Amino acid sequence: IRESATLTRDVLEQHFNDLKGTLKKLLDERLMSLLQEVDAIEQESIKPLDECQKLIEHGVSTADDLLREGESAVHGDVGQQNEKLCSFTKKALHIQLDSLPEVPSLVDVPCLSAQLDDCLLTILKNQIFRHGTVASRPPVQLEEFVEKPGGILVRWCKVDDDFIPQDYRLQYRKSTASHFEDVYVGSETEFIVLHIDPNVDYQFRVCARGDGRQEWSPWSVPQIGCTTLVPHEWTTGLEGYSLSSRRNIALRNDSQSCGVLYSKAPTYFCGQTLTFRQVLSGIETVGQPDRRDSLGVCVEQQNGYDSLQRDKAVCISTNGAVFVNGKEMTNQLPAVTSGSTVTFDMEAVQLGPSSNEGGNFKLRVTISSNNREVVFDWVLDQCCVSLYFGCSFSYPGWKVLVF
């Protein structure tokens, strides 16, 4: 409680300090804009009046000079009177003292004033007093963490019966990091977070957006999850395949070389779920299918084969056919296409002496593809604690993510 209360105080103080700075900046910008508008109107309106005033002042000054000259001519010496009067008369005839420049009427002269609506303060006051809430119980909480090879399956649930969620938002961070980052936004209530380092703690949190709402709910209580399982990786060096930097994605390239691409190590254990997902390659489509194509698991790596359709292996081809120890089963699954997900689940069902089927170790295998599944027993002559996985494609364009 104390930790979340301290964090909430920090968030509130930071948010309102940011609001203060933003509001001051906006008010300063608006004030500057209005002052500039006053300056522009003043300069535009005063210019013709200034010019008119200069003409009037010039005319008054000229008339004043002429008046003084006339007075001097009248009161001067008799000998100079005629000459001065003649000069005065000549100037008086050339100066127009009976006209004035056009002066705008008073109603046409701008009179500036500031129009300020005091209701803005009321509106701001009402908005501010309604801004922000403090929630003590988020409507969604994290429910479960399931270890995956190089990943964690995170599940969450709604805990507020009155809350109708539209979308969920999941974030995570390493415990040593300072900021969370989005890893999933959508309507599902679980998500597999990949690219997780084994034996490293990660913090997770989730929130939701109500139906028809834009804002997100408060975050759930952060919880720590980790995985002890090393990530699945394809082995490097096979000419026909290009791998991603984390070696969990294999792309069948244009090379004419063919063969089975195996996992780097036997990292698949009974009781786990192994998932292959067909993703789009750069050409935005999947490769051409072939009956030898295969996705599956095997007891050991065996070079020299161009498919997993062999002994000590179970697989599915891209056309949906299922093979056990090289034999095709009668049950058929949907074809593998762009975006398809194929999963393998296995559990040991027999340990002990040899059975009538000739084996002493039996695995119950469930293969699922596009919401359909087949279940069968895989009989082996030896106990297998861990298995390899593999794939083979005859044509370029196939791109498979494994996790």
Short mmCIF file of C-alpha atoms in Angstrom, two decimals:
data_model
loop_
_atom_site.label_atom_id
_atom_site.label_comp_id
_atom_site.label_asym_id
_atom_site.label_seq_id
_atom_site.Cartn_x
_atom_site.Cartn_y
_atom_site.Cartn_z
CA ILE A 1 0.00 0.00 0.00
CA ARG A 2 2.74 2.46 0.95
CA GLU A 3 4.65 1.78 -2.27
CA SER A 4 1.59 2.29 -4.49
CA ALA A 5 0.55 5.38 -2.49
CA THR A 6 4.01 6.91 -2.92
CA LEU A 7 3.99 6.13 -6.63
CA THR A 8 0.49 7.63 -6.99
CA ARG A 9 1.58 10.84 -5.25
CA ASP A 10 4.57 11.14 -7.56
CA VAL A 11 2.40 10.57 -10.63
CA LEU A 12 -0.17 13.17 -9.49
CA GLU A 13 2.46 15.79 -8.66
CA GLN A 14 4.27 15.25 -11.95
CA HIS A 15 1.03 15.37 -13.95
CA PHE A 16 -0.24 18.59 -12.37
CA ASN A 17 3.18 20.25 -12.60
CA ASP A 18 3.18 19.39 -16.29
CA LEU A 19 -0.33 20.83 -16.60
CA LYS A 20 0.75 24.06 -14.89
CA GLY A 21 3.68 24.46 -17.26
CA THR A 22 1.55 23.68 -20.29
CA LEU A 23 -1.26 26.05 -19.23
CA LYS A 24 1.21 28.89 -18.57
CA LYS A 25 2.80 28.32 -21.96
CA LEU A 26 -0.59 28.32 -23.70
CA LEU A 27 -1.74 31.47 -21.87
CA ASP A 28 1.52 33.26 -22.69
CA GLU A 29 1.16 32.28 -26.35
CA ARG A 30 -2.44 33.52 -26.45
CA LEU A 31 -1.52 36.81 -24.76
CA MET A 32 1.31 37.36 -27.24
CA SER A 33 -1.05 36.64 -30.13
CA LEU A 34 -3.63 39.19 -28.88
CA LEU A 35 -0.97 41.86 -28.24
CA GLN A 36 0.37 41.37 -31.75
CA GLU A 37 -3.18 41.77 -33.08
CA VAL A 38 -3.53 45.09 -31.17
CA ASP A 39 -0.20 46.30 -32.59
CA ALA A 40 -1.24 45.40 -36.13
CA ILE A 41 -4.62 47.20 -35.90
CA GLU A 42 -3.00 50.24 -34.31
CA GLN A 43 -0.32 50.57 -36.97
CA GLU A 44 -2.77 50.04 -39.83
CA SER A 45 -5.38 52.50 -38.48
CA ILE A 46 -3.08 55.30 -37.27
CA LYS A 47 -1.08 55.66 -40.49
CA PRO A 48 -3.70 57.66 -42.56
CA LEU A 49 -4.53 59.80 -39.51
CA ASP A 50 -0.86 60.63 -38.97
CA GLU A 51 -0.53 61.62 -42.62
CA CYS A 52 -3.65 63.81 -42.35
CA GLN A 53 -2.30 65.47 -39.21
CA LYS A 54 1.01 66.26 -40.92
CA LEU A 55 -0.82 67.93 -43.84
CA ILE A 56 -2.94 70.04 -41.49
CA GLU A 57 0.07 71.07 -39.39
CA HIS A 58 1.97 71.98 -42.57
CA GLY A 59 -0.97 74.10 -43.80
CA VAL A 60 -1.33 75.88 -40.47
CA SER A 61 2.41 76.60 -40.37
CA THR A 62 2.31 77.99 -43.93
CA ALA A 63 -0.69 80.22 -43.11
CA ASP A 64 1.00 81.46 -39.94
CA ASP A 65 4.14 82.40 -41.88
CA LEU A 66 2.02 84.25 -44.48
CA LEU A 67 0.14 86.10 -41.75
CA ARG A 68 3.36 87.34 -40.18
CA GLU A 69 4.63 88.40 -43.57
CA GLY A 70 1.40 90.40 -44.19
CA GLU A 71 1.64 92.12 -40.84
CA SER A 72 5.24 93.07 -41.62
CA ALA A 73 4.21 94.49 -44.98
CA VAL A 74 1.45 96.64 -43.40
CA HIS A 75 3.59 98.00 -40.59
CA GLY A 76 6.79 98.39 -42.56
CA ASP A 77 8.38 101.50 -44.03
CA VAL A 78 6.44 103.35 -46.71
CA GLY A 79 9.19 102.71 -49.22
CA GLN A 80 9.11 98.99 -48.68
CA GLN A 81 5.34 98.62 -48.31
CA ASN A 82 4.58 98.33 -51.99
CA GLU A 83 7.29 95.74 -52.54
CA LYS A 84 6.26 93.67 -49.49
CA LEU A 85 2.58 93.93 -50.29
CA CYS A 86 3.25 92.78 -53.83
CA SER A 87 5.20 89.77 -52.56
CA PHE A 88 2.55 88.98 -49.95
CA THR A 89 -0.24 89.21 -52.55
CA LYS A 90 1.61 86.90 -54.93
CA LYS A 91 2.16 84.24 -52.20
CA ALA A 92 -1.42 84.54 -50.97
CA LEU A 93 -2.72 83.83 -54.50
CA HIS A 94 -0.66 80.65 -54.78
CA ILE A 95 -1.45 79.19 -51.32
CA GLN A 96 -4.78 77.44 -50.85
CA LEU A 97 -5.86 78.22 -47.32
CA ASP A 98 -9.50 77.31 -47.77
CA SER A 99 -9.08 73.47 -48.13
CA LEU A 100 -8.26 70.62 -45.74
CA PRO A 101 -7.36 66.99 -46.37
CA GLU A 102 -10.15 64.45 -46.01
CA VAL A 103 -10.50 63.43 -42.37
CA PRO A 104 -12.27 60.12 -41.53
CA SER A 105 -15.46 60.48 -39.59
CA LEU A 106 -15.31 59.50 -35.95
CA VAL A 107 -17.39 56.37 -36.47
CA ASP A 108 -14.88 55.10 -39.06
CA VAL A 109 -11.93 55.43 -36.69
CA PRO A 110 -11.14 52.13 -34.85
CA CYS A 111 -11.42 52.14 -31.09
CA LEU A 112 -9.64 49.10 -29.63
CA SER A 113 -10.85 47.19 -26.58
CA ALA A 114 -10.29 43.77 -25.07
CA GLN A 115 -13.26 41.36 -24.99
CA LEU A 116 -12.66 38.81 -22.24
CA ASP A 117 -15.21 36.15 -21.35
CA ASP A 118 -15.13 35.55 -17.62
CA CYS A 119 -17.00 32.26 -18.03
CA LEU A 120 -13.69 30.69 -19.11
CA LEU A 121 -12.62 30.69 -15.48
CA THR A 122 -15.83 28.91 -14.51
CA ILE A 123 -15.37 26.32 -17.26
CA LEU A 124 -11.73 25.76 -16.30
CA LYS A 125 -12.65 25.54 -12.64
CA ASN A 126 -15.30 22.90 -13.30
CA GLN A 127 -12.98 20.90 -15.60
CA ILE A 128 -10.07 21.08 -13.16
CA PHE A 129 -12.18 19.93 -10.20
CA ARG A 130 -13.37 16.95 -12.25
CA HIS A 131 -9.91 16.15 -13.64
CA GLY A 132 -8.26 12.99 -12.31
CA THR A 133 -9.43 10.26 -10.00
CA VAL A 134 -7.78 8.00 -7.46
CA ALA A 135 -8.68 4.32 -7.76
CA SER A 136 -7.93 1.85 -4.99
CA ARG A 137 -8.80 -1.33 -6.96
CA PRO A 138 -8.02 -1.70 -10.69
CA PRO A 139 -10.72 -3.55 -12.70
CA VAL A 140 -8.24 -6.17 -14.04
CA GLN A 141 -5.45 -8.08 -12.36
CA LEU A 142 -2.72 -10.49 -13.43
CA GLU A 143 -3.78 -14.06 -12.77
CA GLU A 144 -1.11 -16.56 -13.85
CA PHE A 145 2.38 -16.92 -15.31
CA VAL A 146 3.27 -20.08 -17.23
CA GLU A 147 6.88 -20.77 -18.13
CA LYS A 148 7.64 -21.24 -21.81
CA PRO A 149 11.00 -21.84 -23.51
CA GLY A 150 12.41 -18.33 -23.81
CA GLY A 151 9.05 -16.83 -22.91
CA ILE A 152 6.22 -16.46 -20.41
CA LEU A 153 2.51 -17.04 -20.96
CA VAL A 154 0.76 -14.24 -19.04
CA ARG A 155 -2.92 -14.54 -18.13
CA TRP A 156 -5.13 -11.88 -16.56
CA CYS A 157 -8.76 -11.57 -15.49
CA LYS A 158 -11.45 -9.01 -14.76
CA VAL A 159 -12.09 -8.45 -11.04
CA ASP A 160 -14.75 -5.73 -11.32
CA ASP A 161 -18.14 -7.22 -12.25
CA ASP A 162 -19.49 -3.81 -13.32
CA PHE A 163 -16.58 -3.11 -15.69
CA ILE A 164 -17.11 -4.07 -19.36
CA PRO A 165 -13.67 -4.31 -21.03
CA GLN A 166 -13.12 -3.58 -24.68
CA ASP A 167 -9.32 -3.89 -24.90
CA TYR A 168 -6.48 -4.92 -22.64
CA ARG A 169 -2.98 -3.49 -22.51
CA LEU A 170 -0.06 -5.55 -21.18
CA GLN A 171 3.32 -4.03 -20.33
CA TYR A 172 6.56 -5.51 -19.04
CA ARG A 173 10.10 -4.57 -18.11
CA LYS A 174 13.20 -6.16 -16.74
CA SER A 175 13.43 -5.67 -13.00
CA THR A 176 16.58 -3.62 -13.59
CA ALA A 177 14.87 -1.32 -16.14
CA SER A 178 13.17 1.95 -15.24
CA HIS A 179 10.39 2.05 -17.83
CA PHE A 180 7.63 -0.35 -18.85
CA GLU A 181 6.96 -1.01 -22.53
CA ASP A 182 3.86 -2.22 -24.33
CA VAL A 183 3.95 -5.86 -25.37
CA TYR A 184 0.28 -6.51 -26.20
CA VAL A 185 -2.90 -4.53 -26.89
CA GLY A 186 -6.05 -6.45 -27.79
CA SER A 187 -9.16 -8.25 -26.60
CA GLU A 188 -7.54 -11.54 -25.48
CA THR A 189 -6.96 -12.32 -21.79
CA GLU A 190 -3.61 -14.07 -22.29
CA PHE A 191 -0.45 -13.50 -24.28
CA ILE A 192 2.89 -15.28 -24.71
CA VAL A 193 5.72 -12.79 -24.17
CA LEU A 194 8.74 -14.02 -26.13
CA HIS A 195 12.40 -12.96 -26.09
CA ILE A 196 12.55 -13.49 -22.32
CA ASP A 197 15.98 -14.23 -20.90
CA PRO A 198 15.98 -17.36 -18.70
CA ASN A 199 16.36 -16.94 -14.94
CA VAL A 200 15.81 -13.17 -15.11
CA ASP A 201 12.96 -11.46 -13.25
CA TYR A 202 10.50 -9.38 -15.30
CA GLN A 203 7.74 -7.14 -13.98
CA PHE A 204 4.33 -7.23 -15.64
CA ARG A 205 1.22 -5.07 -15.34
CA VAL A 206 -2.09 -4.88 -17.20
CA CYS A 207 -4.89 -2.37 -17.62
CA ALA A 208 -8.11 -2.22 -19.64
CA ARG A 209 -10.22 0.21 -21.65
CA GLY A 210 -13.95 0.18 -20.99
CA ASP A 211 -16.47 -0.32 -23.75
CA GLY A 212 -16.83 2.90 -25.73
CA ARG A 213 -14.13 4.71 -23.70
CA GLN A 214 -10.86 6.24 -24.82
CA GLU A 215 -8.96 6.35 -21.54
CA TRP A 216 -7.26 3.35 -19.94
CA SER A 217 -8.08 2.08 -16.47
CA PRO A 218 -5.58 2.14 -13.58
CA TRP A 219 -2.77 -0.40 -13.79
CA SER A 220 -2.97 -3.71 -11.98
CA VAL A 221 -0.61 -4.53 -9.15
CA PRO A 222 2.78 -5.22 -10.81
CA GLN A 223 3.88 -8.83 -10.48
CA ILE A 224 7.15 -10.60 -11.19
CA GLY A 225 7.44 -13.51 -13.60
CA CYS A 226 10.38 -15.45 -14.98
CA THR A 227 11.20 -18.58 -16.94
CA THR A 228 13.85 -21.18 -16.26
CA LEU A 229 13.44 -22.76 -19.71
CA VAL A 230 16.02 -21.92 -22.36
CA PRO A 231 14.55 -20.65 -25.64
CA HIS A 232 14.01 -22.97 -28.58
CA GLU A 233 16.58 -22.33 -31.31
CA TRP A 234 17.15 -23.70 -34.80
CA THR A 235 20.63 -25.00 -35.50
CA THR A 236 22.84 -22.85 -37.69
CA GLY A 237 24.79 -23.77 -40.79
CA LEU A 238 22.22 -25.54 -42.96
CA GLU A 239 22.51 -24.02 -46.43
CA GLY A 240 18.82 -24.06 -47.33
CA TYR A 241 17.65 -21.93 -44.39
CA SER A 242 18.21 -18.40 -43.10
CA LEU A 243 17.71 -17.70 -39.40
CA SER A 244 16.66 -14.65 -37.39
CA SER A 245 19.07 -13.04 -34.92
CA ARG A 246 17.54 -15.00 -32.02
CA ARG A 247 17.50 -18.17 -34.16
CA ASN A 248 13.83 -18.86 -33.34
CA ILE A 249 12.63 -18.06 -36.90
CA ALA A 250 13.72 -20.11 -39.93
CA LEU A 251 13.17 -18.98 -43.53
CA ARG A 252 13.46 -21.42 -46.43
CA ASN A 253 15.66 -19.52 -48.88
CA ASP A 254 16.31 -19.89 -52.62
CA SER A 255 19.11 -22.40 -52.18
CA GLN A 256 18.71 -25.67 -54.10
CA SER A 257 20.07 -27.52 -51.09
CA CYS A 258 17.46 -29.49 -49.14
CA GLY A 259 17.33 -31.37 -45.89
CA VAL A 260 15.84 -31.29 -42.41
CA LEU A 261 16.55 -28.27 -40.20
CA TYR A 262 16.80 -29.47 -36.60
CA SER A 263 16.77 -27.68 -33.27
CA LYS A 264 20.09 -26.70 -31.77
CA ALA A 265 19.52 -29.06 -28.83
CA PRO A 266 16.80 -31.43 -27.53
CA THR A 267 14.94 -28.63 -25.71
CA TYR A 268 11.40 -30.03 -25.99
CA PHE A 269 10.22 -31.94 -22.90
CA CYS A 270 7.05 -33.97 -22.36
CA GLY A 271 4.35 -31.97 -20.63
CA GLN A 272 5.22 -28.81 -22.55
CA THR A 273 3.51 -27.36 -25.60
CA LEU A 274 5.66 -26.90 -28.69
CA THR A 275 4.30 -24.32 -31.12
CA PHE A 276 5.16 -23.67 -34.77
CA ARG A 277 3.69 -20.55 -36.34
CA GLN A 278 3.81 -19.85 -40.05
CA VAL A 279 4.56 -16.14 -40.53
CA LEU A 280 4.70 -14.02 -43.65
CA SER A 281 8.07 -13.75 -45.37
CA GLY A 282 9.28 -10.79 -47.39
CA ILE A 283 7.29 -11.91 -50.42
CA GLU A 284 4.06 -11.72 -48.34
CA THR A 285 3.04 -15.30 -49.04
CA VAL A 286 3.90 -18.86 -48.05
CA GLY A 287 5.95 -21.15 -50.21
CA GLN A 288 4.61 -23.75 -52.59
CA PRO A 289 3.59 -26.91 -50.67
CA ASP A 290 5.16 -30.32 -51.24
CA ARG A 291 4.19 -33.75 -49.89
CA ARG A 292 7.65 -34.07 -48.26
CA ASP A 293 7.24 -30.87 -46.22
CA SER A 294 7.16 -31.49 -42.48
CA LEU A 295 6.97 -29.89 -39.03
CA GLY A 296 7.49 -32.12 -36.02
CA VAL A 297 9.64 -33.71 -33.34
CA CYS A 298 12.11 -36.56 -33.32
CA VAL A 299 14.26 -38.62 -30.99
CA GLU A 300 17.54 -37.69 -32.61
CA GLN A 301 19.06 -35.75 -35.48
CA GLN A 302 19.55 -37.91 -38.56
CA ASN A 303 21.27 -36.35 -41.53
CA GLY A 304 20.67 -37.54 -45.06
CA TYR A 305 16.89 -37.27 -44.94
CA ASP A 306 14.88 -34.58 -46.78
CA SER A 307 11.85 -34.94 -44.46
CA LEU A 308 10.79 -35.88 -40.92
CA GLN A 309 8.52 -38.51 -42.43
CA ARG A 310 10.82 -41.25 -41.08
CA ASP A 311 11.33 -43.59 -38.16
CA LYS A 312 11.58 -42.13 -34.61
CA ALA A 313 9.72 -38.98 -35.62
CA VAL A 314 6.17 -37.58 -35.69
CA CYS A 315 5.25 -34.73 -37.97
CA ILE A 316 2.60 -32.92 -39.98
CA SER A 317 3.03 -31.99 -43.63
CA THR A 318 1.89 -28.69 -45.13
CA ASN A 319 -1.13 -30.42 -46.68
CA GLY A 320 -2.28 -31.59 -43.22
CA ALA A 321 -1.17 -35.23 -43.38
CA VAL A 322 0.14 -36.69 -40.09
CA PHE A 323 3.05 -39.16 -40.05
CA VAL A 324 4.14 -41.40 -37.16
CA ASN A 325 7.45 -43.23 -37.55
CA GLY A 326 7.24 -42.64 -41.31
CA LYS A 327 3.69 -44.00 -41.71
CA GLU A 328 0.82 -41.74 -42.76
CA MET A 329 -2.19 -41.80 -40.44
CA THR A 330 -5.78 -41.84 -41.65
CA ASN A 331 -6.71 -38.73 -39.69
CA GLN A 332 -6.11 -35.48 -41.59
CA LEU A 333 -5.59 -31.94 -40.26
CA PRO A 334 -6.21 -28.65 -42.13
CA ALA A 335 -3.46 -27.54 -44.48
CA VAL A 336 -0.77 -25.22 -43.14
CA THR A 337 -1.17 -21.73 -44.60
CA SER A 338 -0.12 -18.18 -43.81
CA GLY A 339 -0.71 -17.46 -40.12
CA SER A 340 -1.33 -21.13 -39.26
CA THR A 341 -0.34 -22.34 -35.80
CA VAL A 342 0.60 -25.98 -35.19
CA THR A 343 1.10 -27.28 -31.64
CA PHE A 344 2.52 -30.53 -30.26
CA ASP A 345 1.65 -31.78 -26.77
CA MET A 346 3.06 -35.03 -25.37
CA GLU A 347 2.76 -37.03 -22.19
CA ALA A 348 4.27 -40.38 -21.19
CA VAL A 349 1.62 -43.09 -20.79
CA GLN A 350 3.70 -46.25 -20.45
CA LEU A 351 6.99 -47.12 -18.81
CA GLY A 352 8.12 -50.71 -18.32
CA PRO A 353 8.67 -54.00 -20.14
CA SER A 354 8.16 -54.36 -23.85
CA SER A 355 4.54 -54.43 -25.00
CA ASN A 356 2.90 -56.40 -27.80
CA GLU A 357 3.60 -53.44 -30.06
CA GLY A 358 7.32 -54.03 -29.66
CA GLY A 359 8.19 -50.91 -27.68
CA ASN A 360 8.75 -50.18 -24.03
CA PHE A 361 8.03 -46.44 -24.03
CA LYS A 362 4.83 -44.79 -25.20
CA LEU A 363 4.02 -41.12 -25.66
CA ARG A 364 0.50 -39.82 -26.15
CA VAL A 365 0.79 -37.12 -28.78
CA THR A 366 -1.75 -34.38 -29.54
CA ILE A 367 -1.21 -32.33 -32.70
CA SER A 368 -3.46 -29.29 -33.17
CA SER A 369 -3.84 -27.15 -36.28
CA ASN A 370 -6.49 -24.51 -37.06
CA ASN A 371 -8.82 -25.56 -34.20
CA ARG A 372 -8.65 -29.26 -35.07
CA GLU A 373 -6.54 -31.93 -33.42
CA VAL A 374 -5.50 -35.57 -33.65
CA VAL A 375 -4.45 -37.75 -30.73
CA PHE A 376 -2.38 -40.93 -31.05
CA ASP A 377 0.18 -43.05 -29.19
CA TRP A 378 3.80 -42.93 -30.34
CA VAL A 379 5.66 -46.13 -29.42
CA LEU A 380 9.44 -45.95 -28.98
CA ASP A 381 12.02 -48.54 -27.99
CA GLN A 382 13.78 -46.25 -25.56
CA CYS A 383 12.90 -43.71 -22.87
CA CYS A 384 13.21 -40.13 -24.11
CA VAL A 385 13.45 -37.33 -21.57
CA SER A 386 13.84 -34.62 -24.21
CA LEU A 387 13.27 -34.40 -27.96
CA TYR A 388 14.54 -32.47 -30.94
CA PHE A 389 12.18 -30.55 -33.22
CA GLY A 390 12.64 -29.95 -36.92
CA CYS A 391 11.21 -28.79 -40.22
CA SER A 392 11.78 -29.37 -43.90
CA PHE A 393 10.44 -27.47 -46.91
CA SER A 394 11.11 -28.17 -50.54
CA TYR A 395 10.34 -24.69 -51.90
CA PRO A 396 11.40 -21.19 -50.76
CA GLY A 397 9.10 -18.76 -48.97
CA TRP A 398 8.18 -20.78 -45.88
CA LYS A 399 8.96 -18.93 -42.65
CA VAL A 400 8.42 -20.63 -39.28
CA LEU A 401 8.57 -19.26 -35.75
CA VAL A 402 9.03 -21.82 -32.96
CA PHE A 403 8.28 -21.29 -29.28
#
